[in-house]
Each structure stands twice: as C-alpha cells, then as structure tokens.
Coordinates of C-alpha atoms in Angstrom, one line a residue:
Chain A
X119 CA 169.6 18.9 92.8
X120 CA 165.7 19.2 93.6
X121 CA 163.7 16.9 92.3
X122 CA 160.2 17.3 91.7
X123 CA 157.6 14.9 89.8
X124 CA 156.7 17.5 86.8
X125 CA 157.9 21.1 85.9
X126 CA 156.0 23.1 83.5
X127 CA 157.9 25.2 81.3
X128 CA 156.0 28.3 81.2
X129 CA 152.7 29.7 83.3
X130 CA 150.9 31.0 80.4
X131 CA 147.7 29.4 79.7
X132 CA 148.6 25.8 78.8
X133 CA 151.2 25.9 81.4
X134 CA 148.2 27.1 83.7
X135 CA 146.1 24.1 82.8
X136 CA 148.1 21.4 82.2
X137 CA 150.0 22.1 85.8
X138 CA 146.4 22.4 87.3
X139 CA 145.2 18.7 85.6
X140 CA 148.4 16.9 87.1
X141 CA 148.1 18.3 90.4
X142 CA 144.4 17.0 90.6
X143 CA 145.3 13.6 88.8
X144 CA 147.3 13.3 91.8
X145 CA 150.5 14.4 91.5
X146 CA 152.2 15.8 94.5
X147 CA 155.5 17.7 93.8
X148 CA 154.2 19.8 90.5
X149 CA 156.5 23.1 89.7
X150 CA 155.7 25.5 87.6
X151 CA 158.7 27.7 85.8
X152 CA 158.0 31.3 84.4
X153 CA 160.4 34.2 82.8
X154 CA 157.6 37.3 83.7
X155 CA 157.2 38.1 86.8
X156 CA 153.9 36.8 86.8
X157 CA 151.6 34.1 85.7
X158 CA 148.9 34.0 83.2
X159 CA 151.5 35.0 79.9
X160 CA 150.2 36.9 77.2
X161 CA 146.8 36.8 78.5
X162 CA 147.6 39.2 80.5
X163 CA 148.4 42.1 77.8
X164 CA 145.1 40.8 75.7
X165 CA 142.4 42.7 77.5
X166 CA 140.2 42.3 74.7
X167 CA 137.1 40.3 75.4
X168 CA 135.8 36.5 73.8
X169 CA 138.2 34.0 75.3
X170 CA 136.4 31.6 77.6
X171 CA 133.1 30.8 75.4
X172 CA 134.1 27.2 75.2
X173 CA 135.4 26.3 78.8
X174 CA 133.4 28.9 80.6
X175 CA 130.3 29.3 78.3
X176 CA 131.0 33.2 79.3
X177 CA 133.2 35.9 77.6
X178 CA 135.8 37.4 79.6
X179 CA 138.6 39.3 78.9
X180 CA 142.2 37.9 79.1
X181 CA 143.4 38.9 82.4
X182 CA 139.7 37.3 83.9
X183 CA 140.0 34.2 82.1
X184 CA 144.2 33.8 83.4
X185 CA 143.5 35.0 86.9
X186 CA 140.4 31.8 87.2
X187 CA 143.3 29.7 86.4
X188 CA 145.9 31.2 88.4
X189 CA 143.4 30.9 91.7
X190 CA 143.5 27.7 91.1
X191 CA 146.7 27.5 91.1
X192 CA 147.0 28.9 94.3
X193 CA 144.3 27.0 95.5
X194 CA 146.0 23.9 94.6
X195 CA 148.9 24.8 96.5
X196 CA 151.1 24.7 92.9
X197 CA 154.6 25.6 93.5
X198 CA 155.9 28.6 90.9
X199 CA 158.9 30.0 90.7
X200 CA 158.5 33.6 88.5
X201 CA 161.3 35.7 87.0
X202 CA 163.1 32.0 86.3
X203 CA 164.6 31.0 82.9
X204 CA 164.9 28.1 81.9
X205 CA 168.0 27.8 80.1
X206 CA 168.8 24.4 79.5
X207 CA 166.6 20.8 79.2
X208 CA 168.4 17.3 79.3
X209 CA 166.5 13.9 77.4
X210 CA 167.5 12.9 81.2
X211 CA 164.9 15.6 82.2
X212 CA 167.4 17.4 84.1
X213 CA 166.3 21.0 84.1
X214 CA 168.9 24.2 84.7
X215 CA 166.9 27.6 85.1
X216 CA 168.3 30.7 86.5
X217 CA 167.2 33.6 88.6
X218 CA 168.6 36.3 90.6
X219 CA 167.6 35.1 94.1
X220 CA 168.8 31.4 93.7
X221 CA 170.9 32.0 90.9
X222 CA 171.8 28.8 88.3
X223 CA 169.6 25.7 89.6
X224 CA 169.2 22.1 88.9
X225 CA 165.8 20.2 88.8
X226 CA 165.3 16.8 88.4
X227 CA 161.9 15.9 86.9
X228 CA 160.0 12.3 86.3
X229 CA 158.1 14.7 83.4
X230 CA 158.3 17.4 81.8
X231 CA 155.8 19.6 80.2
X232 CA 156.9 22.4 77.6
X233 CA 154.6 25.0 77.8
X234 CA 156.8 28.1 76.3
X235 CA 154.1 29.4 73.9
X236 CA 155.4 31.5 71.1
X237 CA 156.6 34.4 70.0
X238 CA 156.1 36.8 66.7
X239 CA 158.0 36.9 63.9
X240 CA 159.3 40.7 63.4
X241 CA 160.6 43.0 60.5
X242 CA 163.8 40.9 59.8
X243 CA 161.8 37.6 59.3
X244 CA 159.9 39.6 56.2
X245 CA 163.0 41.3 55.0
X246 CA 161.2 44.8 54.3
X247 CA 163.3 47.1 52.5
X248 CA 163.8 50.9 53.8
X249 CA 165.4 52.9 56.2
X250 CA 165.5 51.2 60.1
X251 CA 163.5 53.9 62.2
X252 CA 161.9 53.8 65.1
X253 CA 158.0 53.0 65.2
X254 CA 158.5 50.1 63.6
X255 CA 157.1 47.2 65.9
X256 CA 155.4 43.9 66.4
X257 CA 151.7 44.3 67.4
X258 CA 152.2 42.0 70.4
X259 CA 154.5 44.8 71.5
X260 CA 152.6 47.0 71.0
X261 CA 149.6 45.5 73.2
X262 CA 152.0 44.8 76.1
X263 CA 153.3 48.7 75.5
X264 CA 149.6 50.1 75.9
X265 CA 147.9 47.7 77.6
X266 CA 150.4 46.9 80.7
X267 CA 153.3 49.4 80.6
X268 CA 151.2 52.6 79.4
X269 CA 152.9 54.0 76.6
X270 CA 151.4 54.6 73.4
X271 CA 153.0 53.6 70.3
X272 CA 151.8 56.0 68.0
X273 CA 149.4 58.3 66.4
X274 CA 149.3 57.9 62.7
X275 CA 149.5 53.9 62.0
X276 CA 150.0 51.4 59.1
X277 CA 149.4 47.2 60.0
X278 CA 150.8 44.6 58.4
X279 CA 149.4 41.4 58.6
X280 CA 145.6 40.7 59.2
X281 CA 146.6 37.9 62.0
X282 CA 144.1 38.6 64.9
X283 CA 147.0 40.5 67.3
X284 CA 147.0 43.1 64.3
X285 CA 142.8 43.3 64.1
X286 CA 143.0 43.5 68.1
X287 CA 145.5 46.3 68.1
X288 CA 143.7 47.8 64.9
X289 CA 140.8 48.6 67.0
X290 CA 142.8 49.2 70.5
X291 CA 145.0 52.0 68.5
X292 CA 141.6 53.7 67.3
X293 CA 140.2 53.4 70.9
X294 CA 143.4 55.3 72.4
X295 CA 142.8 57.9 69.4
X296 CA 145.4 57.0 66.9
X297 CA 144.3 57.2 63.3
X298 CA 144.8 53.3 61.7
X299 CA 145.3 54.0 57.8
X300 CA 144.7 50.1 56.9
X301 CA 145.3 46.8 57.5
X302 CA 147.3 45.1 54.9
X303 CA 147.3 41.4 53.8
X304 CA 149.7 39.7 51.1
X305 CA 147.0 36.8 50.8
X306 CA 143.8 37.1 49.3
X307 CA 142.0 36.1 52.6
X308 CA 143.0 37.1 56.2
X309 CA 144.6 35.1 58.6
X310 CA 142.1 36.1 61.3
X311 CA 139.2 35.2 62.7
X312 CA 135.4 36.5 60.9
X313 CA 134.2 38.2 64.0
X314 CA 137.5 40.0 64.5
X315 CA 137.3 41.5 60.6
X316 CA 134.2 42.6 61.9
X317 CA 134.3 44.2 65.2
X318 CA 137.6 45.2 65.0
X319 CA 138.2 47.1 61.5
X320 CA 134.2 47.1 60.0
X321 CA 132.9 49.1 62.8
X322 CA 135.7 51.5 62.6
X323 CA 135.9 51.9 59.0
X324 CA 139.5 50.6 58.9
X325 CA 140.2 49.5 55.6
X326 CA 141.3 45.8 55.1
X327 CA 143.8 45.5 52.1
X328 CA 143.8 42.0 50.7
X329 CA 147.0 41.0 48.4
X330 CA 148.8 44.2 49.4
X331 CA 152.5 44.2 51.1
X332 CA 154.8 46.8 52.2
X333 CA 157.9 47.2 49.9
X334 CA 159.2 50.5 51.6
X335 CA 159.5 52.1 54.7
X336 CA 160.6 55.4 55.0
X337 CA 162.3 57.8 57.6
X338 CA 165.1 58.8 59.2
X339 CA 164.3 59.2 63.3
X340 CA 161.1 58.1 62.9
X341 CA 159.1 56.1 60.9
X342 CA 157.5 59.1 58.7
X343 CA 155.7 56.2 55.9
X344 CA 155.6 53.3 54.0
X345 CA 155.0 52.4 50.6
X346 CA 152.8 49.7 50.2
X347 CA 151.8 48.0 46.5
X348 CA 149.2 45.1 45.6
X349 CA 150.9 41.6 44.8
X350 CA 149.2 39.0 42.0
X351 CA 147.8 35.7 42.9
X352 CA 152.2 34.7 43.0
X353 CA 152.6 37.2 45.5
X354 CA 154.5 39.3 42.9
X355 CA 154.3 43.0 42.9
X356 CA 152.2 44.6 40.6
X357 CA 154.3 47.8 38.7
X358 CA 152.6 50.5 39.2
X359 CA 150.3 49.7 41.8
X360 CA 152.4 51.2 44.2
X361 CA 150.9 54.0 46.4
X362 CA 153.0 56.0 49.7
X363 CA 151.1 55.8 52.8
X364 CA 152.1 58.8 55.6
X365 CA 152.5 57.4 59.2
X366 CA 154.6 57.1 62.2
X367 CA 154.1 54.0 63.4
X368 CA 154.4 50.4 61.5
X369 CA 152.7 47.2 63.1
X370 CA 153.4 44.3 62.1
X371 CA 151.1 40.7 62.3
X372 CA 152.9 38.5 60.2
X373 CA 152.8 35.2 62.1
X374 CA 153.8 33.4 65.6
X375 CA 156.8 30.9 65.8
X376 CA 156.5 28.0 68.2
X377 CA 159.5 29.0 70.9
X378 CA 161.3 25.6 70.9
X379 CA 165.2 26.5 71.4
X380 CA 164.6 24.4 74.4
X381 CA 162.8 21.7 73.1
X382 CA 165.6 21.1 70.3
X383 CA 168.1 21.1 73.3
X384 CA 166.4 18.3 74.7
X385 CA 166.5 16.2 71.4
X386 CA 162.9 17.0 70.8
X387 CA 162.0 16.4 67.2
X388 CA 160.2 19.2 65.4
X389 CA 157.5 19.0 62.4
X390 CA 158.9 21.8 59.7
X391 CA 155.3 23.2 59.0
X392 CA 154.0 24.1 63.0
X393 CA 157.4 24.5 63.8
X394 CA 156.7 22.8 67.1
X395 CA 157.7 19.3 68.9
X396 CA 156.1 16.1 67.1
X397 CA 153.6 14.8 69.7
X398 CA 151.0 11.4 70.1
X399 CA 147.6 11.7 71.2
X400 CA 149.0 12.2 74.6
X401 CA 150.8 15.2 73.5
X402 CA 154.3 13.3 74.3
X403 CA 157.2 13.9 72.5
X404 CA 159.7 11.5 71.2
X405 CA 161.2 11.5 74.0
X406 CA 160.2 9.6 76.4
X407 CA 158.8 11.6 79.5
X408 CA 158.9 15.2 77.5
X409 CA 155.6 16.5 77.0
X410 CA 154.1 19.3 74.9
X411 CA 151.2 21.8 74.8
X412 CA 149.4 24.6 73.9
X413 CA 151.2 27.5 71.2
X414 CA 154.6 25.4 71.5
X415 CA 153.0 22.9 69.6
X416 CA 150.8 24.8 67.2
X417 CA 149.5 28.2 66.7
X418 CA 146.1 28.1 67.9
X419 CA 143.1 30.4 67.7
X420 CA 141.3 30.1 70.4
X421 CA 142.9 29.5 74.4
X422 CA 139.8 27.4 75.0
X423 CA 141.4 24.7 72.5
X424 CA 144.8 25.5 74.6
X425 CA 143.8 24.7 77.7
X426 CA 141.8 21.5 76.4
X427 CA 145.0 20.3 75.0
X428 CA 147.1 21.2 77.7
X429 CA 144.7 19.5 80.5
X430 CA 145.7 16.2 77.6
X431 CA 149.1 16.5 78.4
X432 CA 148.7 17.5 82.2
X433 CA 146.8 13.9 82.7
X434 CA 149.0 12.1 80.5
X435 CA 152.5 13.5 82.1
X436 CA 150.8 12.7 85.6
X437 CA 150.4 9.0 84.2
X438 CA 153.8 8.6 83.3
X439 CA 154.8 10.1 86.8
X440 CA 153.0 7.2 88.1
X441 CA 154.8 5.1 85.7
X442 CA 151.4 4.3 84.2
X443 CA 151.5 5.5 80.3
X444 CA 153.3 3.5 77.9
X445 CA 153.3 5.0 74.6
X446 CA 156.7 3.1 72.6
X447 CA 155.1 2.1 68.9
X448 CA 152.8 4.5 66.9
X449 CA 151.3 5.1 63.8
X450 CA 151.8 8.2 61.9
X451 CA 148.8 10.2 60.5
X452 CA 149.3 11.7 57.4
X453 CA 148.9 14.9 56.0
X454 CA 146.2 15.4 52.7
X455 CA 145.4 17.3 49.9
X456 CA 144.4 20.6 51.5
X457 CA 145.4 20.3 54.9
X458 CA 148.8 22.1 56.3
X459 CA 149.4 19.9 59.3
X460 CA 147.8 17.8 61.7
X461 CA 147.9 17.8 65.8
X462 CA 148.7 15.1 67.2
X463 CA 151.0 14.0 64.9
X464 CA 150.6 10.3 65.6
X465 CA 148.6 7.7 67.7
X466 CA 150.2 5.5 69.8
X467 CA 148.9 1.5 69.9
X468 CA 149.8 0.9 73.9
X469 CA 147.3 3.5 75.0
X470 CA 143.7 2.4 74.3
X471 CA 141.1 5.4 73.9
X472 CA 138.1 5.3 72.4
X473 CA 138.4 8.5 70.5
X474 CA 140.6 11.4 69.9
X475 CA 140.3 14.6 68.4
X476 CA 142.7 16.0 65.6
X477 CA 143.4 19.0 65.5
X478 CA 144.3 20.9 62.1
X479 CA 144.9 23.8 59.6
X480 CA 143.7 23.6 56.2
X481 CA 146.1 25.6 53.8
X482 CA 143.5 27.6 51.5
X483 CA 140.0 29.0 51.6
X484 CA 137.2 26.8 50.5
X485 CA 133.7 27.0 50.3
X486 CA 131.4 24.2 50.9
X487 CA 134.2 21.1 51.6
X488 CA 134.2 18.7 53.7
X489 CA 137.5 17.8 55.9
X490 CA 137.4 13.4 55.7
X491 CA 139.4 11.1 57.3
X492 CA 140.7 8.2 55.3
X493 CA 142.1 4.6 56.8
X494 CA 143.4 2.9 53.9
X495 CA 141.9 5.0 51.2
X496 CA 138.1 4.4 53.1
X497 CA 136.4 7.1 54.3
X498 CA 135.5 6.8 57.9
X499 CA 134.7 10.0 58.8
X500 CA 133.2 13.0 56.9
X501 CA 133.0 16.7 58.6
X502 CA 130.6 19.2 56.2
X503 CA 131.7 22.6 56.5
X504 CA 130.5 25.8 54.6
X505 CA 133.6 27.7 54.9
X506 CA 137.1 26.3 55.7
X507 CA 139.5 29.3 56.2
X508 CA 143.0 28.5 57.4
X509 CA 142.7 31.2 60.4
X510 CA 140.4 29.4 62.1
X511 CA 142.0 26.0 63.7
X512 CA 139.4 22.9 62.7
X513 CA 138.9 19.7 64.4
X514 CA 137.3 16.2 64.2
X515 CA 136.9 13.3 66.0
X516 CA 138.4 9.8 65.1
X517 CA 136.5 6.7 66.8
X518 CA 139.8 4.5 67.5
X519 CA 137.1 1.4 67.3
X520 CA 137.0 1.7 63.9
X521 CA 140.3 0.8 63.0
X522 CA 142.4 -1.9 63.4
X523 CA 145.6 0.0 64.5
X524 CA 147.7 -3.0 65.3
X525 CA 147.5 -4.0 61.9
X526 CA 149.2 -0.6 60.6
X527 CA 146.6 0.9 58.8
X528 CA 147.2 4.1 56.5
X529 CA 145.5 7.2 58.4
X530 CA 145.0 10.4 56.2
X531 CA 143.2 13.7 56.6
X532 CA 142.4 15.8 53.5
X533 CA 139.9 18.3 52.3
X534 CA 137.1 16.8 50.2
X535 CA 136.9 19.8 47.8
X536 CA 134.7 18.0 45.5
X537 CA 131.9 20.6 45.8
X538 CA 134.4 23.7 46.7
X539 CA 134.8 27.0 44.7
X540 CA 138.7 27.3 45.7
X541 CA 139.5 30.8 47.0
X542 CA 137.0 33.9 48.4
Chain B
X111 CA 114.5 47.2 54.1
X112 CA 114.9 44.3 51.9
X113 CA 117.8 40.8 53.2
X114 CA 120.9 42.0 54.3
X115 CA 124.0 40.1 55.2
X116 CA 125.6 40.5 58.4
X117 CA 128.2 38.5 60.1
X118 CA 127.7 37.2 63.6
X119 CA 130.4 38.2 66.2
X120 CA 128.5 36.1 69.3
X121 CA 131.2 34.0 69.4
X122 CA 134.1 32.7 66.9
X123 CA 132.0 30.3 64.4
X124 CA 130.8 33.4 62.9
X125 CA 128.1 32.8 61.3
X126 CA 126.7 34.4 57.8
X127 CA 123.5 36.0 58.9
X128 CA 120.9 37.2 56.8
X129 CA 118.0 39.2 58.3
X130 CA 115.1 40.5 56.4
X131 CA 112.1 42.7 57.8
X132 CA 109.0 41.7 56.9
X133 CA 105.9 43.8 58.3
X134 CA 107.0 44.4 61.9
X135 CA 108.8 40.9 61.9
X136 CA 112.3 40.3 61.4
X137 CA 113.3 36.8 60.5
X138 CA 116.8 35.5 60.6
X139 CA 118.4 32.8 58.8
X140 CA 122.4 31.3 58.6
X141 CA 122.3 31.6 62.6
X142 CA 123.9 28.4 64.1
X143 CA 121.7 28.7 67.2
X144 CA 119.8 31.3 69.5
X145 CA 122.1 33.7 70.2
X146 CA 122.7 34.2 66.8
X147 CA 119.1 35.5 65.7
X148 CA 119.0 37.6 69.1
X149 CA 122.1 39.3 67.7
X150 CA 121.2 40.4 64.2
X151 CA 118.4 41.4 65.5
X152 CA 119.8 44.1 67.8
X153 CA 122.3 44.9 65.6
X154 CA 119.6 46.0 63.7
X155 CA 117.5 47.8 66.1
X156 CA 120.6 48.4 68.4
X157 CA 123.7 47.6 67.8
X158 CA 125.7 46.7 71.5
X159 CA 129.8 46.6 72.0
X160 CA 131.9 44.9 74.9
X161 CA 134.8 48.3 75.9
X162 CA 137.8 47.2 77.1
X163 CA 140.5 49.4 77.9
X164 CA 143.0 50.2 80.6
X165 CA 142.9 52.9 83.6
X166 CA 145.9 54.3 85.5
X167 CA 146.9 52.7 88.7
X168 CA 148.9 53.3 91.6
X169 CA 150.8 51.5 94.3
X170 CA 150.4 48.2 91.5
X171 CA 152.8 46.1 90.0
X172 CA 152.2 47.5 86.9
X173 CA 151.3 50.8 85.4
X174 CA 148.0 49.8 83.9
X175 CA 144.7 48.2 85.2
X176 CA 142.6 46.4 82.7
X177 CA 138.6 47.4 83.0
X178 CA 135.6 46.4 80.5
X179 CA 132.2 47.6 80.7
X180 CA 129.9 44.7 82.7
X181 CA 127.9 44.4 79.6
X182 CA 127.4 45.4 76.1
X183 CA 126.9 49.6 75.6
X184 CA 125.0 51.2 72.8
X185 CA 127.6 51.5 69.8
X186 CA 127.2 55.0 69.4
X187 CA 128.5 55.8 73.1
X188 CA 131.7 53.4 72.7
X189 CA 133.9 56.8 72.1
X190 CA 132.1 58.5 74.9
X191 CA 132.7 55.8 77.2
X192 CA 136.2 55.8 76.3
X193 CA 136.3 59.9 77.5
X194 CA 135.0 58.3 80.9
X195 CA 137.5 55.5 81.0
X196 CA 140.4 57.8 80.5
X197 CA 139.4 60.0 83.4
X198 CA 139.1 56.9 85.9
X199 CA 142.6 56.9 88.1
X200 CA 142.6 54.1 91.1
X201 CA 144.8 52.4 93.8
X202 CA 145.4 48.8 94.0
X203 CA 144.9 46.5 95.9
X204 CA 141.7 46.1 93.4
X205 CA 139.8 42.9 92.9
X206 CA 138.6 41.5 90.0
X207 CA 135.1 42.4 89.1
X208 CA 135.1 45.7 91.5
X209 CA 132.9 48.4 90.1
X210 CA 135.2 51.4 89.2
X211 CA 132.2 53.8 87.7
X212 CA 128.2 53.1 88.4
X213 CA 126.0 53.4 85.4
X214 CA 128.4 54.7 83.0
X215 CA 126.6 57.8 80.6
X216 CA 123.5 56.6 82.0
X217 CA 123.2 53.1 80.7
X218 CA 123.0 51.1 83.5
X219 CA 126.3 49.6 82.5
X220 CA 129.4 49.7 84.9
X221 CA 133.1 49.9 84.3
X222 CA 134.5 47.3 86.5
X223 CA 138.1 45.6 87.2
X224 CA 139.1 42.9 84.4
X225 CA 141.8 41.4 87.0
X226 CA 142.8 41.8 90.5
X227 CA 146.2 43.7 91.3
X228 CA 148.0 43.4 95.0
X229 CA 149.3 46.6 96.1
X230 CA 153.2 46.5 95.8

C-alpha cells in the first residue's frame, strides 16, 4: 500500500490550493488525485473573464487563473496522478483509486482532503414533461462542448435557469452566432450574479424571464421547442399564460450538487440544505482526519472564496499530519430567520483563533437588512447591506474573544430585516 | 441627459450606479470605490468589453485554445473581433499570454493565449 501524508481528492481549484498550502506548511509526501486528464477542473472550460479580483487583484480568465496555480504545483514538486478515480474512501483513510496504467491502488493517508467540486443537476432532477430529444443539455456541457472539445451545441436556444453557467453560456452561444430566445427563471430574482445579468444578457438584448418555467419540450429527433408558461408567487402555473417557444437546443442552469458519494462512503456526515460534508472552522469533517473544501462543501460564487477556504483546510490538514490540530468538542452555529445555511458549520473549543469568517446564503431578496450574529440572543455583530440576494455568497467575521465558548454559548446568524422591503 | 441608473460590472459587488451630466461634468454616485466612477463614466462616453473566445489548435491536447483580448475593446467592435478570432488557427506548444493577432481592428488591443498548451 503507499502511503503518503495527505491526498487531495480532486485538482480543481480548491484541490489546487489547498494541496499548495500543505506542501508549504511543510508537508512532504502531498498527492494530488484527479479523474480529467488534467489539472485546473472546470476552470478550464470557463474562459470567461473576472475570477481572480480577490486573490490576484487582476481579472483573468479561467484557464490563467488555474494554470498560476498549477505552476505552482509543479514548482512545488506536488505529486498528481491524472486520469485516476477515486472509487472508494475508508474513516481509516485508506484510499482505493483506479487507473489504466496502475490499475486498482491503495493509499494510505494521515489526511485527507475532499476536494471533488460538484456537478449540475440535469433534466431528470426537474422532471420536465415532453418528448426526450436530443439538444437537450446542461449548460456546463455545453461550455466544455464549445469551449474545449469544439462542437457547437446549437443555433436556435432556449435557457433554463438564470444560475451564472446559464448567463455565461447565454452570451458565449450569441458570440459563436446562435440566436438565445431568453433566459428563464421560476423565481422572481436570478440566481446569478448583478454584473453577469448585465454583461451577459443586457448588452445582448437577451430577454431575462423572471417566474417563468418550462412545462413542455417538444420534438421528436431533435429538440424542435418548448413551451414555457409564467408561475405565481407558489410557483404554480398560471392557465393561460402559456406561450411555444421554437428552438433546437435546451440549456439548462438549474443548480449544482455537492459530489459527495465518496464522502458518505467514508462516514462523512452531510448538512441536507448545501448537500455537502458538515465541517468546523478548520473545514474538518466528523471524522477525524477527513477534510473538506471548496464546491464539495457549498456552492460558491466566486473561486477567490474557494481557494481562501481551501488554503483553511490545506493548513489545517497539514497540522493534523503533524499531529498538531486537536479539534474533539464543538459548538454548533445555528441557522436564522433568513439565512439558508452557514459554512463552517461549527467551531471547535481546542483550537484557539482569534477570529473566523462565516460563510453564508441568505434564502430571499432583501433590501436594506443587515446579516447579525447573535450569542445568546445578544447582538455581537451587525453587517449593513443594501441588497442581500441569495446568488451572491455573504460573509462576516466573528471575534472568538468575544465569547465565552467553553461556557456553551447559543451562536445564531439571521437576517435583521427590520428595515427590509422583502422581495425585488 | 438627466440621472440614469447603471449597474457596475468592475467586479462582483456590483454596485448601483447613477451618473448624471451636468455642464461638461459627469458626477457619479452608489460607486463603492474608484473604479466604479471610472466605469460609468466610460460606459457613458465609451462603453469597453473583455472577448473571450476559443481558436483552433493543432498538435494540442485538446481541440480548442482559449484567447481574450489583452484589454477592454470598444463595444461596438466585440462582433467584429469575433470575425477576427474565428479566422486565427495555431500550433501548440503555445504559452500563456503569447500574442496571437497585433492590434486587433486597429485598436491597439491584442488577441493573446488565455493558457499555455504542450504539444502532444
């Protein structure tokens, strides 16, 4: 069996980062496992421009802001292993991945690092009703399909789902000289990100229809159109608003689901709303040794706020390498009025820091709240924000000096919506 | 021109901008910081865009090399410079960064690499 001091699960971009920070927190025997045969994840297919303002203070597309990271991977001497799967995880850390040069092998770790990202949720996971033709397809497959293998996916297309893949490809499909009919969005707000609305389906005239679904699609080869009707503030259809829209191609953006098959192997526990592992501050897992970052954990908007995490949980699975981190009791924090979920999903009492930042989504539009953090029914902290919109990840610091952990304190995170208008 | 409401695209706060003219003044307010008034401002005298795209490649591990343009283009050319793009075909190995087309439609704007690709 090898053995190696931590293996990454996955050379995305928290993979990437968090491989990176444990090599240069010391940590010798580092191994990082991919399925593509190459590193960098979907980075690669998202050409697109405006990841990197954070880290980098610059805007770069994708592929620049993965290739930084994977020269210093190389630079660092990593080890990688590409076209590897990673089939099975142990709570002993025993990892069994398979390839087609070494065929089924065995790795022992100290740590562990899931880094497996996510993946979309397709036509089944909506149940649309119609006929099962071709040119129905995630946007995500659509990017890699025009952006890395070179086939286009259409020339007349609907999108479902205002998530940023479908704004991105919105504007991409245009580019490449397909005609984009709309946008659609069961909720009354998109899922997306401002700027994206803006410079992805505003400066094309792409129209973006809120509290609209597909209830039809229709065709026998291929997709020839879809029917598509407004909903009501219960996301029931509306008789009669229902209207036939003529295309070829169907994308859909409805949503990305943690990839955590391998996590539940390992005994991981899972929180039902992100759909990915339950983690502390030092984005460990239950158990003990397992760490977790970047989309596996949560859905989030921006890859600066990845790698940030995941350079969290490259430093804290070096620690425990060196035998060093010692998280056993914690203290939940809980989740508010107006808030969907909270990263991390506890704090541990062994491990002293001075502050962390939480990580969250809220589950509604509001104007002019504030997010507030609560220790004991107290308000500790108080975060004004103009406009709270649940595509866009928000964060806040806690100072840890503030509380008295050991003495069990109730922790809560809500959304003060005492001067909010709810909804757009 | 009286206010008008724009959003800011800089980077992903985006901001709610207004901008109002007043004599040959413009003066910009809901901007977060600098870049923010820079930007209504041009997108009111000149509105810029970032291309990306992809260009053919041979001898690569894939089919497709990504490319952007080294800075922001004149709106109004992003469809011409998308005619250019198409016509660009190259080899790897290509670096990241590498200048594929000088002073694209005349706008002292390149089209260069997005990422590096080894030859196969």
């Amino acid at each position: 069996m090898m053995q190696y001091d931590i293996v990454v699960v996955g050379g995305g971009p928290a993979g990437l980062a968090a491989a990176i920070k444990a090599k240069k927190e010391g940590i010798d025997k580092v191994l990082i496992i991919e399925r593509d045969k190459e590193l960098g994840g979907i980075l690669q297919q998202c050409i697109h421009n405006g990841f990197g303002l954070h880290i980098f203070q610059e805007e770069l597309t994708g592929p620049e802001y993965a290739e930084r990271f994977i020269k210093e991977v190389e630079k660092l001497e990593i080890e990688y292993k590409l076209d590897t799967m990673v089939i099975d995880l142990s709570p002993k850390k025993v990892i069994t991945a398979i390839n087609s040069v070494e065929g089924v092998i065995s790795i022992q770790a100290k740590a562990v690092i899931l880094a497996m990202g996510c993946r979309e949720r397709t036509r089944g996971a909506i149940s649309v009703p119609g006929t099962r033709p071709a040119g129905v397809l995630t946007a995500g497959m659509a990017q890699r399909s025009i952006n890395i293998e070179g086939y286009m996916v259409g020339k007349k297309a609907v999108i479902l789902g205002s998530g940023d893949i479908g704004l991105i490809m919105a504007r991409r499909l245009t580019l490449e000289g397909a005609q984009v009919e709309a946008v659609l969005e069961l909720m009354p707000y998109s899922g997306g990100l401002t700027r994206n609305i803006v410079q992805c389906l505003d400066d094309y005239h792409i129209p973006l229809l809120l509290n609209h679904t597909i209830i039809e699609i229709k065709g026998k080869e291929r997709v020839e159109g879809v029917i598509v009707a407004k909903v009501d503030e219960n996301k029931n259809l509306i008789i009669g608003s229902e209207r036939y829209i003529e295309c070829d191609t169907l994308l859909l953006s409805v949503g990305l689901i943690p990839e955590n098959e391998l996590s539940r192997k390992a005994g991981v526990e899972i929180d039902n709303v992100t759909g990915g592992p339950i983690v502390n501050e030092s984005m460990e897992t239950n158990i003990s040794g397992i760490f977790a970052c970047g989309n596996v954990v949560h859905v989030h908007d921006l890859v600066d706020w990845v790698t940030k995490e995941s350079m969290r949980a490259g430093k804290s699975a070096s620690k425990f390498a060196k035998q060093l981190l010692n998280n056993q009791d914690s203290i939940n924090i809980n989740v508010g009025c107006g808030i969907r979920y909270v990263v991390p999903h506890k704090i541990s009492l062994s491990e002293k820091k001075e502050t962390i930042e939480l990580y969250m989504r809220t589950d509604n539009v509001y104007c002019n709240a504030d997010i507030v953090i609560q220790v004991n029914g107290e308000t500790v902290k108080k975060l004004k924000k103009p406009r709270l919109n649940p595509g866009e990840m928000q964060s806040i610091k806690l100072q840890l000096k503030q509380i008295q952990l050991e003495k069990n304190p109730i922790i809560t995170v809500c959304v003060d919506k005492g001067r909010a208008e709810n909804g757009i | 021109m009286g206010s008008k409401q724009i959003v800011c695209i800089v980077c992903p706060v985006g901001c709610t901008l207004k901008i109002a003219k007043e004599l040959n003044e413009y003066s910009v307010n809901g901007n977060k910081c600098a870049k923010g008034k820079l930007y209504a401002i041009e997108e009111e005298t000149r509105p810029t865009r970032i291309v990306t795209s992809t260009v053919k490649i041979a001898n690569g591990h894939l089919n497709r090399l990504p490319v952007k343009t080294s800075s922001p283009i004149p709106k109004k050319l992003v469809f011409k410079c998308m005619e250019e793009i198409k016509r660009i075909e190259v080899e790897a190995p290509i670096r990241v960064g590498e200048v594929l087309v000088n002073n694209v439609l005349g706008s002292d704007v390149n089209i260069i690499a997005s990422r590096s690709m080894y030859k196969e």
